[in-house]
Amino acid sequence: MPSSCPNYVRSYVNAARNFLSFLLLACVIFLLASQSAERVQSRPSGAGALDQKNDFNAALKRVNKNSVVPPGLEASLPRFPALKRWAKFERPYGAALSRAALHDAASGAAPGSVAGPGAAQSSVVGPSVNQGGIADSSLGSKVEALLRKMTLDEKVGQLVQYSAGQPTGPGTGRTDYKDMIGKGQIGSLFNISKARDANAFQRIAVEQSRLHVPLLFGLDVIHGFRTEFPIPLGLASTWNPVLVEKAARVAAREASATGIRWTFSPMVDIARDARWGRMAEGAGEDPFLGSAMAAAYVRGYQGSRLDAPDSIAACAKHYVGYGAAEGGRDYNTTEISEPTLRQIYLPPFRSAVNAGTASIMSGFNALNGIPTSANAFTLKQILRKEWGFQGIVDSDWTSVAELIPHGIANDGATAARRAFLAGVDMDMVSSLYHDHLEHLVQTRQVPEAAVDEAVRNVLRVKFALGLFEHPYVDETKEDAAMLRPDYLQIARDAAEQSFVLLKNSAGPGGVPLLPVSKSVGKVALIGPLANDSANMLGCWGALGRAEDVTSFQTALLAYLGNENVLSSKGTGISEGSDQEMGDAIATAQKSDLVILALGENAPEMTGEAASRSKLGLPGRQQELLEKVLATGKPVVLVLFSGRPLTLPWAFENVPAVLAAWFPGLEAGPALVRTLFGESNPSGKLVVSWPRSVGQEPLYYNALNTGRPANQANGDPKFVSRYLDEQNSPQFPFGYGLSYTSFRYGPTEIGGKQLKASALNTGLHGGKDTAFTVTASVTNTGQRSGDEVVQLYIRLQGTRVAQPVRTLKGFERVTLAPGETKNVHFTLSPDAFAIWNDHNQLAVEPARVTVWVSPDSAHGSPTELEIVP
Ligand code: BGC
């Protein structure tokens, strides 16, 4: 209003404005209350639904008209995250109540698990999102009471983390832990692996420090603690989130028995380039599957309540885009456009946050020039403001100090300030928060309120875990908690479901070589990984021990008897002698069937700092393979690797190939049961398998380009292709064979037209337009088998180009021979939404192609249209 306005005009205008605000608020309350009531009525009646309605109405009453969030509001809205987000972040800036908030309120919904049938299978009622999780309303007052008593030095202490065991990166930070713990100057230690050690450190914190704040002990429990499961890439290849959740639960039970209450897992980085060694640690290239897996891990680790003694806090990492390292070289720079960031790289993190993850780890990589450990856009705007995340943001190992070599800080104090102000709460190993944060506050370069906020995040997790009530672990129960028989059974199931049968062509009798008959005669088991235990533990073995592994050879001997198994190493993984090679050829010649166990060295060639520019078999293994094949014996190749390997010769010449990844403790029994047909392979690829390294990065959900190759009757010259290689992968994303066969019926859809306007209303919380897709799948073979049925869509005609296919659903079904099942998918509006050129998530008019198919390259399409 112009300052020249007379005062009486001003007061009239102000009164009118207040009245209008009041009216608006009243309307919103009325609308919300009536919608809520409507929804509550349409849901099964019960105390839960009524509680939610009452909670909601009570909470709404406390939203006053002064754009101030009244104390307690946050606590009263645990079940309505979007509403809470609005109240906390948007309303103070004058934003209208968002449709999502309205939707939350009206449906009383817990924040969404990932849409799609595959993700919805979980039998465990998940998780610690609200009650018992980091958003539990009871935590706020405890946190505030403690915070009020803390000195600045003690506050900073909560933000400091060191490694006090086997280092997992360069250096260890400082080592004068005991002194520092006693002074309340350390918030977390990690890499401790014995209950006795955890208790000893904890005693110092609880008994000697002024405020008795317990330490939080962390460890990389990535694919098992003592019971090792397949590597995450293998776990994802099961396409079975329920199984993954069970594996994570087992890991939590074992780790917590040692005093570990925080795992730096799941790694939810999208990996599109097999040169990047850390592909082994994640769920592959797809955001939809990755989101389902992210939520499954979080549910498994955190259980139904974080304060249960066998629950551990999850940490979704490495936020964000780390997997897009240029050239697949670890730690390298990443450049990711916002639509790609939003549609490909962020969704698994969002899913982990929705599932209640207690923490997030910032990455090593520079993202569009700004290191992710100093990136306020991703850490503050997206993670905190848009998603309402309330847990800890931990840095990666020395990633705060690495802001100096990145070139955005010239000294430790600046690195600490940049990382901290961008939203990194805890400094892992750098020690720069310890060294500089207090001084930065005293010199007003960092507001103390920001330190308070970070400390709140840490204390909230510690309170949620029940650490203040139960800081110690019972040392007498540690051993008995490990390797229980039911855990081994889950490890075996997971290993079997993780195997991907890549090829199975005719053997000598004209029938597929696999499964092998038990009466096959003499089997020669050859190769460096045949009698290997250590590698079966994968790249992050945690407390896994080689002696706990049943190796392939041990299991085969037990199954066929010593007299029927011949063995020879043939070569080491990286090097071998002529004599070993000669011995292997002679052994093969004496046999009726050869099984070759070849591949990578798990700890050295996969995982962190293990990028490769060549993706063939290391050392002399290719030579061994060719020489063994030249004997004319039928050969089954079992590949152990943390990524797909480029082996065009093998795929051309070897009749049967199984991708086994690194299968964990039950490697041997799972492999034997699979090769001899007691278990039918059902794993499917979660990464596109390249023909040659030059194709990388290679992923199915790519854009079409303006000059796509392989156009019927097109000019073969001026198209997007290689002169010396095909564009297509060796095996597509989603691919995997079975010992039986499946026939897919046509893809049927619940209508030929959808309205963008209605979908957008649904997207923002209005009435949903659910869309159904169905296909029949029949087992046409002689064996029972599991098939992972996949749903893909393509959008054409949108303003921002969309991938040639995008996974939108999956379901694992078991079919007896001859049995048919109709597999139904329900797509909600977000399945059709894209990140558009106005930086918004929205549905646009488009032509939509839909496939229900066995992988990303096949299936019969059907079409519909999204009209305005
Ligand atoms: C890795 C993280 C890991 C951390 C702690 C880092 O080098 O990038 O994934 O959690 O070390 O061990």
Short mmCIF file of N, CA and C in Angstrom, two decimals, residues 762-824:
data_model
loop_
_atom_site.label_atom_id
_atom_site.label_comp_id
_atom_site.label_asym_id
_atom_site.label_seq_id
_atom_site.Cartn_x
_atom_site.Cartn_y
_atom_site.Cartn_z
N GLY A 762 -5.63 -35.13 -9.11
CA GLY A 762 -5.28 -36.31 -8.29
C GLY A 762 -3.87 -36.21 -7.77
N LEU A 763 -2.98 -35.73 -8.61
CA LEU A 763 -1.57 -35.62 -8.23
C LEU A 763 -1.40 -34.73 -7.02
N HIS A 764 -2.23 -33.69 -6.94
CA HIS A 764 -2.09 -32.74 -5.83
C HIS A 764 -3.09 -33.01 -4.73
N GLY A 765 -3.55 -34.23 -4.67
CA GLY A 765 -4.33 -34.61 -3.51
C GLY A 765 -5.82 -34.65 -3.71
N GLY A 766 -6.30 -34.29 -4.89
CA GLY A 766 -7.74 -34.36 -5.14
C GLY A 766 -8.16 -35.79 -5.38
N LYS A 767 -9.34 -35.94 -5.93
CA LYS A 767 -9.86 -37.29 -6.14
C LYS A 767 -8.95 -38.01 -7.15
N ASP A 768 -8.52 -39.20 -6.79
CA ASP A 768 -7.60 -39.95 -7.64
C ASP A 768 -8.28 -40.51 -8.88
N THR A 769 -7.52 -40.50 -9.98
CA THR A 769 -8.01 -41.21 -11.16
C THR A 769 -7.15 -42.45 -11.28
N ALA A 770 -7.55 -43.51 -10.67
CA ALA A 770 -6.75 -44.73 -10.73
C ALA A 770 -6.93 -45.36 -12.11
N PHE A 771 -5.86 -45.86 -12.64
CA PHE A 771 -5.90 -46.41 -13.99
C PHE A 771 -5.39 -47.85 -13.91
N THR A 772 -6.13 -48.77 -14.51
CA THR A 772 -5.72 -50.17 -14.35
C THR A 772 -5.12 -50.72 -15.63
N VAL A 773 -4.14 -51.57 -15.44
CA VAL A 773 -3.48 -52.27 -16.55
C VAL A 773 -3.43 -53.74 -16.15
N THR A 774 -3.75 -54.60 -17.09
CA THR A 774 -3.80 -56.04 -16.79
C THR A 774 -3.19 -56.84 -17.93
N ALA A 775 -2.55 -57.93 -17.58
CA ALA A 775 -2.14 -58.89 -18.63
C ALA A 775 -2.18 -60.28 -18.01
N SER A 776 -2.48 -61.25 -18.82
CA SER A 776 -2.45 -62.63 -18.32
C SER A 776 -1.05 -63.18 -18.57
N VAL A 777 -0.57 -63.97 -17.62
CA VAL A 777 0.73 -64.61 -17.79
C VAL A 777 0.53 -66.10 -17.53
N THR A 778 1.01 -66.91 -18.47
CA THR A 778 0.80 -68.36 -18.37
C THR A 778 2.14 -69.08 -18.33
N ASN A 779 2.24 -70.03 -17.45
CA ASN A 779 3.42 -70.88 -17.43
C ASN A 779 3.23 -71.96 -18.49
N THR A 780 3.98 -71.89 -19.56
CA THR A 780 3.79 -72.82 -20.68
C THR A 780 4.79 -73.97 -20.64
N GLY A 781 5.57 -74.05 -19.57
CA GLY A 781 6.58 -75.11 -19.50
C GLY A 781 6.17 -76.23 -18.56
N GLN A 782 7.17 -77.01 -18.18
CA GLN A 782 6.92 -78.22 -17.39
C GLN A 782 7.21 -78.05 -15.90
N ARG A 783 7.74 -76.91 -15.52
CA ARG A 783 8.12 -76.71 -14.11
C ARG A 783 7.41 -75.53 -13.53
N SER A 784 7.27 -75.58 -12.23
CA SER A 784 6.74 -74.41 -11.54
C SER A 784 7.84 -73.32 -11.57
N GLY A 785 7.43 -72.09 -11.62
CA GLY A 785 8.45 -71.03 -11.65
C GLY A 785 7.89 -69.69 -11.25
N ASP A 786 8.79 -68.78 -10.87
CA ASP A 786 8.42 -67.40 -10.56
C ASP A 786 8.74 -66.53 -11.77
N GLU A 787 7.83 -65.62 -12.07
CA GLU A 787 8.11 -64.66 -13.14
C GLU A 787 7.95 -63.25 -12.56
N VAL A 788 8.90 -62.38 -12.87
CA VAL A 788 8.77 -60.98 -12.46
C VAL A 788 8.11 -60.23 -13.63
N VAL A 789 6.84 -59.92 -13.44
CA VAL A 789 6.05 -59.27 -14.49
C VAL A 789 6.25 -57.76 -14.37
N GLN A 790 6.57 -57.11 -15.46
CA GLN A 790 6.95 -55.69 -15.41
C GLN A 790 6.00 -54.82 -16.23
N LEU A 791 5.75 -53.65 -15.71
CA LEU A 791 4.87 -52.69 -16.41
C LEU A 791 5.68 -51.46 -16.78
N TYR A 792 5.66 -51.13 -18.06
CA TYR A 792 6.39 -49.95 -18.54
C TYR A 792 5.43 -49.02 -19.26
N ILE A 793 5.76 -47.72 -19.24
CA ILE A 793 5.02 -46.78 -20.09
C ILE A 793 6.00 -45.88 -20.84
N ARG A 794 5.46 -45.26 -21.89
CA ARG A 794 6.21 -44.21 -22.59
C ARG A 794 5.27 -43.04 -22.85
N LEU A 795 5.75 -41.84 -22.64
CA LEU A 795 4.95 -40.64 -22.91
C LEU A 795 5.56 -39.91 -24.10
N GLN A 796 4.72 -39.59 -25.08
CA GLN A 796 5.20 -38.82 -26.23
C GLN A 796 4.30 -37.60 -26.43
N GLY A 797 4.95 -36.49 -26.73
CA GLY A 797 4.18 -35.27 -26.96
C GLY A 797 4.29 -34.29 -25.81
N THR A 798 5.03 -34.62 -24.77
CA THR A 798 5.22 -33.71 -23.63
C THR A 798 6.26 -32.64 -23.99
N ARG A 799 6.31 -31.58 -23.22
CA ARG A 799 7.26 -30.50 -23.56
C ARG A 799 8.70 -30.88 -23.24
N VAL A 800 8.89 -31.69 -22.21
CA VAL A 800 10.24 -32.20 -21.94
C VAL A 800 10.25 -33.65 -22.42
N ALA A 801 11.25 -34.00 -23.24
CA ALA A 801 11.29 -35.36 -23.81
C ALA A 801 11.39 -36.41 -22.71
N GLN A 802 10.68 -37.50 -22.90
CA GLN A 802 10.64 -38.57 -21.90
C GLN A 802 11.29 -39.85 -22.44
N PRO A 803 11.73 -40.73 -21.52
CA PRO A 803 12.45 -41.94 -21.96
C PRO A 803 11.60 -42.86 -22.85
N VAL A 804 12.30 -43.70 -23.59
CA VAL A 804 11.61 -44.62 -24.49
C VAL A 804 10.77 -45.65 -23.71
N ARG A 805 11.14 -45.90 -22.49
CA ARG A 805 10.31 -46.71 -21.58
C ARG A 805 10.64 -46.33 -20.14
N THR A 806 9.66 -46.43 -19.29
CA THR A 806 9.87 -46.17 -17.87
C THR A 806 9.12 -47.21 -17.06
N LEU A 807 9.82 -47.86 -16.14
CA LEU A 807 9.17 -48.87 -15.29
C LEU A 807 8.19 -48.19 -14.34
N LYS A 808 6.96 -48.73 -14.27
CA LYS A 808 5.96 -48.15 -13.38
C LYS A 808 5.33 -49.18 -12.46
N GLY A 809 5.74 -50.42 -12.58
CA GLY A 809 5.18 -51.43 -11.68
C GLY A 809 5.87 -52.76 -11.93
N PHE A 810 5.84 -53.62 -10.94
CA PHE A 810 6.34 -54.99 -11.14
C PHE A 810 5.71 -55.90 -10.11
N GLU A 811 5.61 -57.14 -10.47
CA GLU A 811 5.08 -58.10 -9.51
C GLU A 811 5.68 -59.47 -9.78
N ARG A 812 6.12 -60.10 -8.70
CA ARG A 812 6.67 -61.46 -8.81
C ARG A 812 5.51 -62.44 -8.62
N VAL A 813 5.27 -63.29 -9.59
CA VAL A 813 4.17 -64.27 -9.45
C VAL A 813 4.72 -65.67 -9.58
N THR A 814 4.11 -66.60 -8.82
CA THR A 814 4.51 -68.00 -8.91
C THR A 814 3.46 -68.74 -9.72
N LEU A 815 3.90 -69.49 -10.71
CA LEU A 815 2.94 -70.18 -11.58
C LEU A 815 3.31 -71.66 -11.69
N ALA A 816 2.33 -72.51 -11.47
CA ALA A 816 2.53 -73.95 -11.67
C ALA A 816 2.48 -74.22 -13.18
N PRO A 817 3.00 -75.37 -13.64
CA PRO A 817 2.93 -75.65 -15.08
C PRO A 817 1.50 -75.54 -15.58
N GLY A 818 1.29 -74.83 -16.65
CA GLY A 818 -0.04 -74.68 -17.25
C GLY A 818 -0.90 -73.61 -16.60
N GLU A 819 -0.47 -73.10 -15.46
CA GLU A 819 -1.31 -72.13 -14.74
C GLU A 819 -1.25 -70.73 -15.39
N THR A 820 -2.40 -70.04 -15.35
CA THR A 820 -2.46 -68.66 -15.85
C THR A 820 -2.88 -67.75 -14.71
N LYS A 821 -2.24 -66.59 -14.62
CA LYS A 821 -2.70 -65.57 -13.66
C LYS A 821 -2.89 -64.26 -14.39
N ASN A 822 -3.94 -63.54 -14.01
CA ASN A 822 -4.09 -62.18 -14.52
C ASN A 822 -3.37 -61.26 -13.55
N VAL A 823 -2.40 -60.54 -14.06
CA VAL A 823 -1.63 -59.65 -13.19
C VAL A 823 -2.17 -58.23 -13.40
N HIS A 824 -2.62 -57.64 -12.28
CA HIS A 824 -3.24 -56.30 -12.35
C HIS A 824 -2.30 -55.26 -11.77
#
